[in-house]
Short mmCIF file of C-alpha atoms in Angstrom, two decimals:
data_model
loop_
_atom_site.label_atom_id
_atom_site.label_comp_id
_atom_site.label_asym_id
_atom_site.label_seq_id
_atom_site.Cartn_x
_atom_site.Cartn_y
_atom_site.Cartn_z
CA UNK A 1033 15.42 19.82 -37.70
CA UNK A 1034 16.99 19.21 -34.29
CA UNK A 1035 14.80 19.58 -31.20
CA UNK A 1036 15.38 22.80 -29.21
CA UNK A 1037 17.97 22.66 -26.43
CA UNK A 1038 18.20 24.38 -23.06
CA UNK A 1039 20.74 26.75 -24.69
CA UNK A 1040 18.10 27.78 -27.26
CA UNK A 1041 15.66 28.55 -24.41
CA UNK A 1042 18.32 30.60 -22.58
CA UNK A 1043 19.09 32.57 -25.76
CA UNK A 1044 15.40 33.23 -26.50
CA UNK A 1045 14.75 34.37 -22.91
CA UNK A 1046 18.02 36.33 -22.78
CA UNK A 1047 19.09 34.57 -19.54
CA UNK A 1048 21.81 32.10 -18.62
CA UNK A 1049 21.45 28.31 -19.02
CA UNK A 1050 21.76 28.06 -15.21
CA UNK A 1051 18.71 30.33 -14.77
CA UNK A 1052 16.64 28.22 -17.18
CA UNK A 1053 17.69 25.11 -15.26
CA UNK A 1054 16.71 26.70 -11.92
CA UNK A 1055 13.28 27.67 -13.28
CA UNK A 1056 12.64 24.17 -14.70
CA UNK A 1057 13.68 22.54 -11.40
CA UNK A 1058 11.57 24.93 -9.29
CA UNK A 1059 14.66 26.21 -7.46
CA UNK A 1060 14.82 29.80 -6.21
CA UNK A 1061 17.10 32.65 -7.25
CA UNK A 1062 15.08 34.43 -9.97
CA UNK A 1063 12.13 36.82 -10.17
CA UNK A 1064 8.56 35.97 -11.13
CA UNK A 1065 9.05 38.04 -14.29
CA UNK A 1066 12.13 35.97 -15.26
CA UNK A 1067 10.20 32.74 -14.64
CA UNK A 1068 7.40 34.00 -16.91
CA UNK A 1069 9.85 34.90 -19.71
CA UNK A 1070 11.62 31.52 -19.45
CA UNK A 1071 8.35 29.56 -19.48
CA UNK A 1072 7.10 31.56 -22.49
CA UNK A 1073 10.35 30.68 -24.32
CA UNK A 1074 9.96 27.00 -23.35
CA UNK A 1075 6.41 27.01 -24.75
CA UNK A 1076 7.24 28.97 -27.90
CA UNK A 1077 10.14 26.68 -28.78
CA UNK A 1078 8.36 23.48 -27.73
CA UNK A 1079 11.33 22.58 -25.50
CA UNK A 1080 11.11 19.20 -23.72
CA UNK A 1081 13.53 18.79 -20.78
CA UNK A 1082 15.62 15.67 -21.38
CA UNK A 1083 15.55 13.35 -18.37
CA UNK A 1084 18.70 11.54 -19.48
CA UNK A 1085 20.62 14.80 -19.94
CA UNK A 1086 19.36 15.99 -16.54
CA UNK A 1087 20.52 12.71 -15.05
CA UNK A 1088 24.03 13.25 -16.39
CA UNK A 1089 24.17 16.57 -14.56
CA UNK A 1090 22.70 15.56 -11.19
CA UNK A 1091 23.34 11.79 -11.44
CA UNK A 1092 19.59 11.20 -11.19
CA UNK A 1093 16.81 10.14 -13.55
CA UNK A 1094 14.00 11.65 -11.42
CA UNK A 1095 12.19 8.29 -11.46
CA UNK A 1096 10.90 6.08 -8.65
CA UNK A 1097 10.14 2.36 -8.99
CA UNK A 1098 7.10 0.97 -7.16
CA UNK A 1099 6.51 -2.77 -6.72
CA UNK A 1100 3.01 -4.14 -6.02
CA UNK A 1101 1.92 -7.80 -5.80
CA UNK A 1102 -1.39 -6.84 -7.47
CA UNK A 1103 -1.54 -3.57 -9.38
CA UNK A 1104 -5.22 -4.05 -10.28
CA UNK A 1105 -6.46 -4.06 -6.67
CA UNK A 1106 -8.20 -1.06 -5.14
CA UNK A 1107 -5.75 -1.41 -2.22
CA UNK A 1108 -2.74 -0.87 -4.51
CA UNK A 1109 -4.34 1.97 -6.46
CA UNK A 1110 -5.08 3.91 -3.24
CA UNK A 1111 -1.43 3.63 -2.12
CA UNK A 1112 -0.20 4.48 -5.64
CA UNK A 1113 -2.39 7.58 -5.71
CA UNK A 1114 -0.53 8.90 -2.63
CA UNK A 1115 2.91 7.97 -4.01
CA UNK A 1116 2.23 9.68 -7.35
CA UNK A 1117 0.75 12.78 -5.74
CA UNK A 1118 4.01 13.61 -3.93
CA UNK A 1119 6.26 12.36 -6.75
CA UNK A 1120 4.57 14.65 -9.29
CA UNK A 1121 4.80 17.62 -6.94
CA UNK A 1122 8.53 16.99 -6.55
CA UNK A 1123 9.28 16.43 -10.23
CA UNK A 1124 9.60 12.63 -10.17
CA UNK A 1125 8.05 10.07 -12.51
CA UNK A 1126 6.81 6.70 -11.26
CA UNK A 1127 7.40 3.28 -12.82
CA UNK A 1128 4.89 0.70 -11.52
CA UNK A 1129 5.70 -3.02 -11.49
CA UNK A 1130 3.19 -5.82 -10.93
CA UNK A 1131 5.17 -8.56 -9.15
CA UNK A 1132 2.24 -11.05 -9.08
CA UNK A 1133 1.28 -13.32 -6.17
CA UNK A 1134 4.11 -14.66 -4.02
CA UNK A 1135 6.53 -12.32 -5.77
CA UNK A 1136 6.83 -14.44 -8.92
CA UNK A 1137 8.22 -11.50 -10.90
CA UNK A 1138 9.89 -9.46 -8.16
CA UNK A 1139 13.51 -10.22 -9.07
CA UNK A 1140 12.79 -9.73 -12.75
CA UNK A 1141 11.30 -6.29 -12.10
CA UNK A 1142 14.11 -5.28 -9.77
CA UNK A 1143 16.45 -5.96 -12.70
CA UNK A 1144 14.24 -3.82 -14.98
CA UNK A 1145 14.32 -0.98 -12.42
CA UNK A 1146 18.09 -1.31 -12.23
CA UNK A 1147 18.35 -0.97 -16.02
CA UNK A 1148 16.05 2.06 -15.92
CA UNK A 1149 18.40 3.54 -13.28
CA UNK A 1150 15.60 4.55 -10.93
CA UNK A 1151 16.63 6.82 -8.05
CA UNK A 1152 14.77 4.84 -5.40
CA UNK A 1153 12.20 2.10 -4.75
CA UNK A 1154 8.92 1.82 -2.86
CA UNK A 1155 8.43 -1.85 -1.98
CA UNK A 1156 4.88 -2.71 -0.91
CA UNK A 1157 2.79 -5.47 0.67
CA UNK A 1158 5.32 -8.27 0.27
CA UNK A 1159 7.93 -9.93 2.47
CA UNK A 1160 11.38 -8.50 1.71
CA UNK A 1161 13.22 -11.75 1.00
CA UNK A 1162 17.03 -11.87 1.24
CA UNK A 1163 17.42 -12.05 -2.54
CA UNK A 1164 15.26 -8.93 -3.00
CA UNK A 1165 17.25 -7.07 -0.35
CA UNK A 1166 20.53 -8.06 -2.01
CA UNK A 1167 19.29 -6.97 -5.45
CA UNK A 1168 18.25 -3.55 -4.09
CA UNK A 1169 21.52 -3.22 -2.15
CA UNK A 1170 23.46 -3.91 -5.37
CA UNK A 1171 21.52 -1.10 -7.04
CA UNK A 1172 22.74 1.33 -4.34
CA UNK A 1173 19.44 3.18 -4.21
CA UNK A 1174 17.26 3.96 -1.18
CA UNK A 1175 14.15 1.89 -0.48
CA UNK A 1176 11.02 2.46 1.62
CA UNK A 1177 8.66 -0.35 2.64
CA UNK A 1178 4.88 0.17 2.68
CA UNK A 1179 2.41 -2.18 4.39
CA UNK A 1180 5.33 -4.47 5.21
CA UNK A 1181 8.44 -4.37 7.35
CA UNK A 1182 11.69 -6.28 7.67
CA UNK A 1183 12.66 -7.91 10.97
CA UNK A 1184 16.13 -8.51 9.58
CA UNK A 1185 17.14 -5.33 7.77
CA UNK A 1186 16.97 -1.75 9.04
CA UNK A 1187 14.79 -0.33 6.28
CA UNK A 1188 12.29 2.49 6.96
CA UNK A 1189 8.63 1.47 6.61
CA UNK A 1190 5.14 2.95 6.66
CA UNK A 1191 2.38 0.68 7.97
CA UNK A 1192 -0.49 0.17 10.37
CA UNK A 1193 0.01 -2.01 13.46
CA UNK A 1194 -1.77 -5.05 11.99
CA UNK A 1195 -1.94 -6.98 15.25
CA UNK A 1196 -3.49 -4.05 17.10
CA UNK A 1197 -5.97 -3.29 14.29
CA UNK A 1198 -7.11 -6.96 14.12
CA UNK A 1199 -7.48 -6.94 17.92
CA UNK A 1200 -9.64 -3.81 17.60
CA UNK A 1201 -11.90 -5.45 14.97
CA UNK A 1202 -12.37 -8.66 17.00
CA UNK A 1203 -12.89 -6.80 20.27
CA UNK A 1204 -15.56 -4.65 18.60
CA UNK A 1205 -17.51 -7.81 17.69
CA UNK A 1206 -17.15 -9.04 21.27
CA UNK A 1207 -18.43 -5.71 22.67
CA UNK A 1208 -21.45 -6.13 20.38
CA UNK A 1209 -22.23 -9.36 22.26
CA UNK A 1210 -20.66 -11.90 19.87
CA UNK A 1211 -18.65 -14.75 21.40
CA UNK A 1212 -18.73 -17.27 18.57
CA UNK A 1213 -16.49 -15.43 16.11
CA UNK A 1214 -14.89 -16.99 13.02
CA UNK A 1215 -12.01 -15.51 11.05
CA UNK A 1216 -11.08 -15.51 7.37
CA UNK A 1217 -7.33 -14.97 7.45
CA UNK A 1218 -4.39 -14.45 5.14
CA UNK A 1219 -1.76 -17.20 5.06
CA UNK A 1220 -0.22 -18.01 8.45
CA UNK A 1221 3.17 -18.01 6.70
CA UNK A 1222 2.67 -14.36 5.76
CA UNK A 1223 4.57 -12.54 8.53
CA UNK A 1224 3.59 -9.24 6.99
CA UNK A 1225 -0.22 -9.20 7.38
CA UNK A 1226 -1.48 -12.80 7.60
CA UNK A 1227 0.07 -13.91 10.89
CA UNK A 1228 -0.11 -10.57 12.81
CA UNK A 1229 -3.84 -10.20 12.07
CA UNK A 1230 -4.49 -13.77 13.20
CA UNK A 1231 -2.54 -13.02 16.40
CA UNK A 1232 -4.63 -9.90 17.04
CA UNK A 1233 -7.82 -11.98 16.67
CA UNK A 1234 -6.50 -14.67 19.04
CA UNK A 1235 -5.39 -12.14 21.63
CA UNK A 1236 -8.77 -10.37 21.65
CA UNK A 1237 -10.52 -13.72 22.21
CA UNK A 1238 -8.09 -14.64 25.02
CA UNK A 1239 -8.45 -11.27 26.78
CA UNK A 1240 -12.22 -11.75 26.81
CA UNK A 1241 -12.10 -15.33 28.08
CA UNK A 1242 -13.15 -16.88 24.76
CA UNK A 1243 -11.54 -20.11 23.61
CA UNK A 1244 -9.65 -19.98 20.30
CA UNK A 1245 -10.80 -22.75 17.96
CA UNK A 1246 -8.62 -23.55 14.96
CA UNK A 1247 -11.69 -24.92 13.19
CA UNK A 1248 -13.21 -21.41 13.17
CA UNK A 1249 -10.32 -20.02 11.09
CA UNK A 1250 -10.17 -20.44 7.31
CA UNK A 1251 -7.57 -19.13 4.85
CA UNK A 1252 -8.76 -16.69 2.19
CA UNK A 1253 -5.36 -15.44 0.94
CA UNK A 1254 -6.72 -11.88 0.56
CA UNK A 1255 -8.54 -12.91 -2.65
CA UNK A 1256 -12.26 -12.64 -3.44
CA UNK A 1257 -12.66 -16.16 -4.85
CA UNK A 1258 -10.63 -17.93 -2.17
CA UNK A 1259 -12.59 -16.10 0.54
CA UNK A 1260 -15.83 -17.51 -0.89
CA UNK A 1261 -14.32 -20.98 -0.53
CA UNK A 1262 -13.17 -20.12 2.98
CA UNK A 1263 -16.71 -19.08 3.91
CA UNK A 1264 -18.09 -22.25 2.37
CA UNK A 1265 -15.67 -24.29 4.51
CA UNK A 1266 -16.58 -22.39 7.70
CA UNK A 1267 -20.33 -22.79 7.18
CA UNK A 1268 -19.95 -26.49 6.39
CA UNK A 1269 -17.34 -27.53 8.96
CA UNK A 1270 -16.84 -24.96 11.75
CA UNK A 1271 -18.77 -24.93 15.04
CA UNK A 1272 -21.69 -22.45 14.79
CA UNK A 1273 -20.71 -18.76 14.80
CA UNK A 1274 -22.57 -15.45 14.77
CA UNK A 1275 -19.83 -13.15 13.43
CA UNK A 1276 -16.82 -13.17 11.08
CA UNK A 1277 -13.70 -11.04 11.09
CA UNK A 1278 -12.22 -11.02 7.56
CA UNK A 1279 -8.63 -9.77 7.37
CA UNK A 1280 -9.32 -7.68 4.24
CA UNK A 1281 -12.35 -5.98 2.67
CA UNK A 1282 -12.00 -8.12 -0.42
CA UNK A 1283 -12.27 -11.28 1.69
CA UNK A 1284 -15.15 -9.80 3.71
CA UNK A 1285 -17.10 -9.10 0.51
CA UNK A 1286 -16.38 -12.56 -0.92
CA UNK A 1287 -17.60 -14.09 2.37
CA UNK A 1288 -20.73 -11.91 2.45
CA UNK A 1289 -21.48 -12.82 -1.13
CA UNK A 1290 -21.29 -16.55 -0.46
CA UNK A 1291 -23.27 -16.32 2.83
CA UNK A 1292 -26.10 -14.41 1.14
CA UNK A 1293 -26.21 -16.95 -1.70
CA UNK A 1294 -26.84 -19.56 1.01
CA UNK A 1295 -29.84 -17.56 2.22
CA UNK A 1296 -28.18 -15.89 5.22
CA UNK A 1297 -29.07 -12.27 5.94
CA UNK A 1298 -26.29 -9.80 6.83
CA UNK A 1299 -26.26 -8.65 9.63
CA UNK A 1300 -29.47 -10.30 10.93
CA UNK A 1301 -28.10 -13.87 10.71
CA UNK A 1302 -24.39 -13.11 10.51
CA UNK A 1303 -22.26 -10.05 11.34
CA UNK A 1304 -19.14 -9.35 9.26
CA UNK A 1305 -16.30 -6.88 9.73
CA UNK A 1306 -13.55 -6.23 7.17
CA UNK A 1307 -10.13 -4.59 7.11
CA UNK A 1308 -8.77 -1.80 4.81
CA UNK A 1309 -11.80 0.45 4.10
CA UNK A 1310 -11.46 0.31 0.33
CA UNK A 1311 -13.84 2.42 -1.79
CA UNK A 1312 -16.14 -0.49 -2.58
CA UNK A 1313 -16.67 -1.18 1.16
CA UNK A 1314 -19.11 1.76 1.03
CA UNK A 1315 -20.75 0.54 -2.18
CA UNK A 1316 -21.69 -3.04 -1.32
CA UNK A 1317 -25.07 -3.82 0.20
CA UNK A 1318 -25.21 -3.65 3.11
CA UNK A 1319 -22.22 -1.24 3.41
CA UNK A 1320 -19.29 -2.92 5.15
CA UNK A 1321 -18.17 -2.16 8.71
CA UNK A 1322 -14.38 -2.24 8.56
CA UNK A 1323 -10.98 -1.13 9.85
CA UNK A 1324 -9.75 1.96 7.99
CA UNK A 1325 -6.14 2.02 6.80
CA UNK A 1326 -5.15 5.48 5.47
CA UNK A 1327 -3.70 4.00 2.29
CA UNK A 1328 -3.33 7.22 0.26
CA UNK A 1329 -1.65 8.91 3.23
CA UNK A 1330 0.68 5.90 3.57
CA UNK A 1331 1.63 6.30 -0.11
CA UNK A 1332 2.29 10.02 0.36
CA UNK A 1333 4.43 9.41 3.45
CA UNK A 1334 6.47 6.72 1.66
CA UNK A 1335 7.05 9.01 -1.33
CA UNK A 1336 8.16 11.88 0.94
CA UNK A 1337 10.57 9.66 2.87
CA UNK A 1338 12.04 8.17 -0.31
CA UNK A 1339 12.56 11.55 -2.00
CA UNK A 1340 14.23 12.85 1.18
CA UNK A 1341 16.69 9.95 0.96
CA UNK A 1342 17.24 10.45 -2.79
CA UNK A 1343 17.89 14.18 -2.48
CA UNK A 1344 20.11 13.90 0.58
CA UNK A 1345 22.01 10.63 0.57
CA UNK A 1346 23.22 11.20 4.15
CA UNK A 1347 19.76 11.90 5.59
CA UNK A 1348 18.03 9.59 8.04
CA UNK A 1349 14.29 8.92 7.88
CA UNK A 1350 12.39 7.03 10.54
CA UNK A 1351 9.71 4.36 10.17
CA UNK A 1352 6.08 5.33 10.73
CA UNK A 1353 3.26 3.35 12.31
CA UNK A 1354 0.12 5.12 11.09
CA UNK A 1355 -3.10 5.02 13.06
CA UNK A 1356 -6.14 3.00 12.00
CA UNK A 1357 -9.74 3.51 13.05
CA UNK A 1358 -12.97 1.52 12.91
CA UNK A 1359 -15.69 2.61 10.49
CA UNK A 1360 -19.18 1.51 11.56
CA UNK A 1361 -21.56 0.83 8.71
CA UNK A 1362 -24.27 -1.84 8.47
CA UNK A 1363 -22.78 -5.37 8.51
CA UNK A 1364 -22.49 -5.79 12.28
CA UNK A 1365 -25.41 -5.89 14.69
CA UNK A 1366 -25.56 -6.25 18.45
CA UNK A 1367 -26.31 -9.80 19.51
CA UNK A 1368 -29.49 -9.93 21.59
#
């Protein structure tokens, strides 16, 4: 037996195919009573709207591709939550791709998204290399960047001002009386978050008359395990310090973990501030003082911008710098 078609629904509801289509796409032009009759017919017949057939009519598949370097991270899941929230409201499905560290699978997944004929792409937390840009351009679909931006290409983005937020975190430690402040940073080569956050740290030190010491900076690459090694290096080799700014919550928690294993008390012996305000920042002991990025909001904004571009090819959307704020918990104390 063949599955029911939109024509079957129209016949059962005694309305036109166009009316059924309008109801299913949440467009206006029908009464509440008509909507009820159509939806009852859809349910009674077990009709499933066909995305491919819909795509032939409106040249769209109602799908969005999202690329993350690490799908398993709490950071990614918070952004994805926002993207999906808006996409679902607007009748879009989301295909999530895990590109792995340093974009090992980015080109491969862009090809997959091309084959799936997605209507647009949200590209997150990774540098938009020329080959990625070219691949997306060849697809002729709109793209929105999240937690990254392109100096070279005019692509709308949604992100926090990383330099300013890192300045805020470092300056907060200074206002608490700390002058010997170490940093666990992302890679200096990372123009997206690594380098700008380092620059914010350096600028805050300079503005407060504190010398920047390269030996007080260690690379944690935004990973838990590498941040433990970074903390080990700082404690063994760096000049003494009373506070640490870690450029992500994950790195802050890895650093805290290692410091406490070495018998240091947080914040009595060492103050630590993170960056992101992920859910587990509230759950660790002691709870982590950190910079809050509104990740779910950033995901929602990206989804809204992308759908606006998909639904109106000629529309223009602007980039958004979203505001951060500092969340005081219990890992920073005033220096006597």
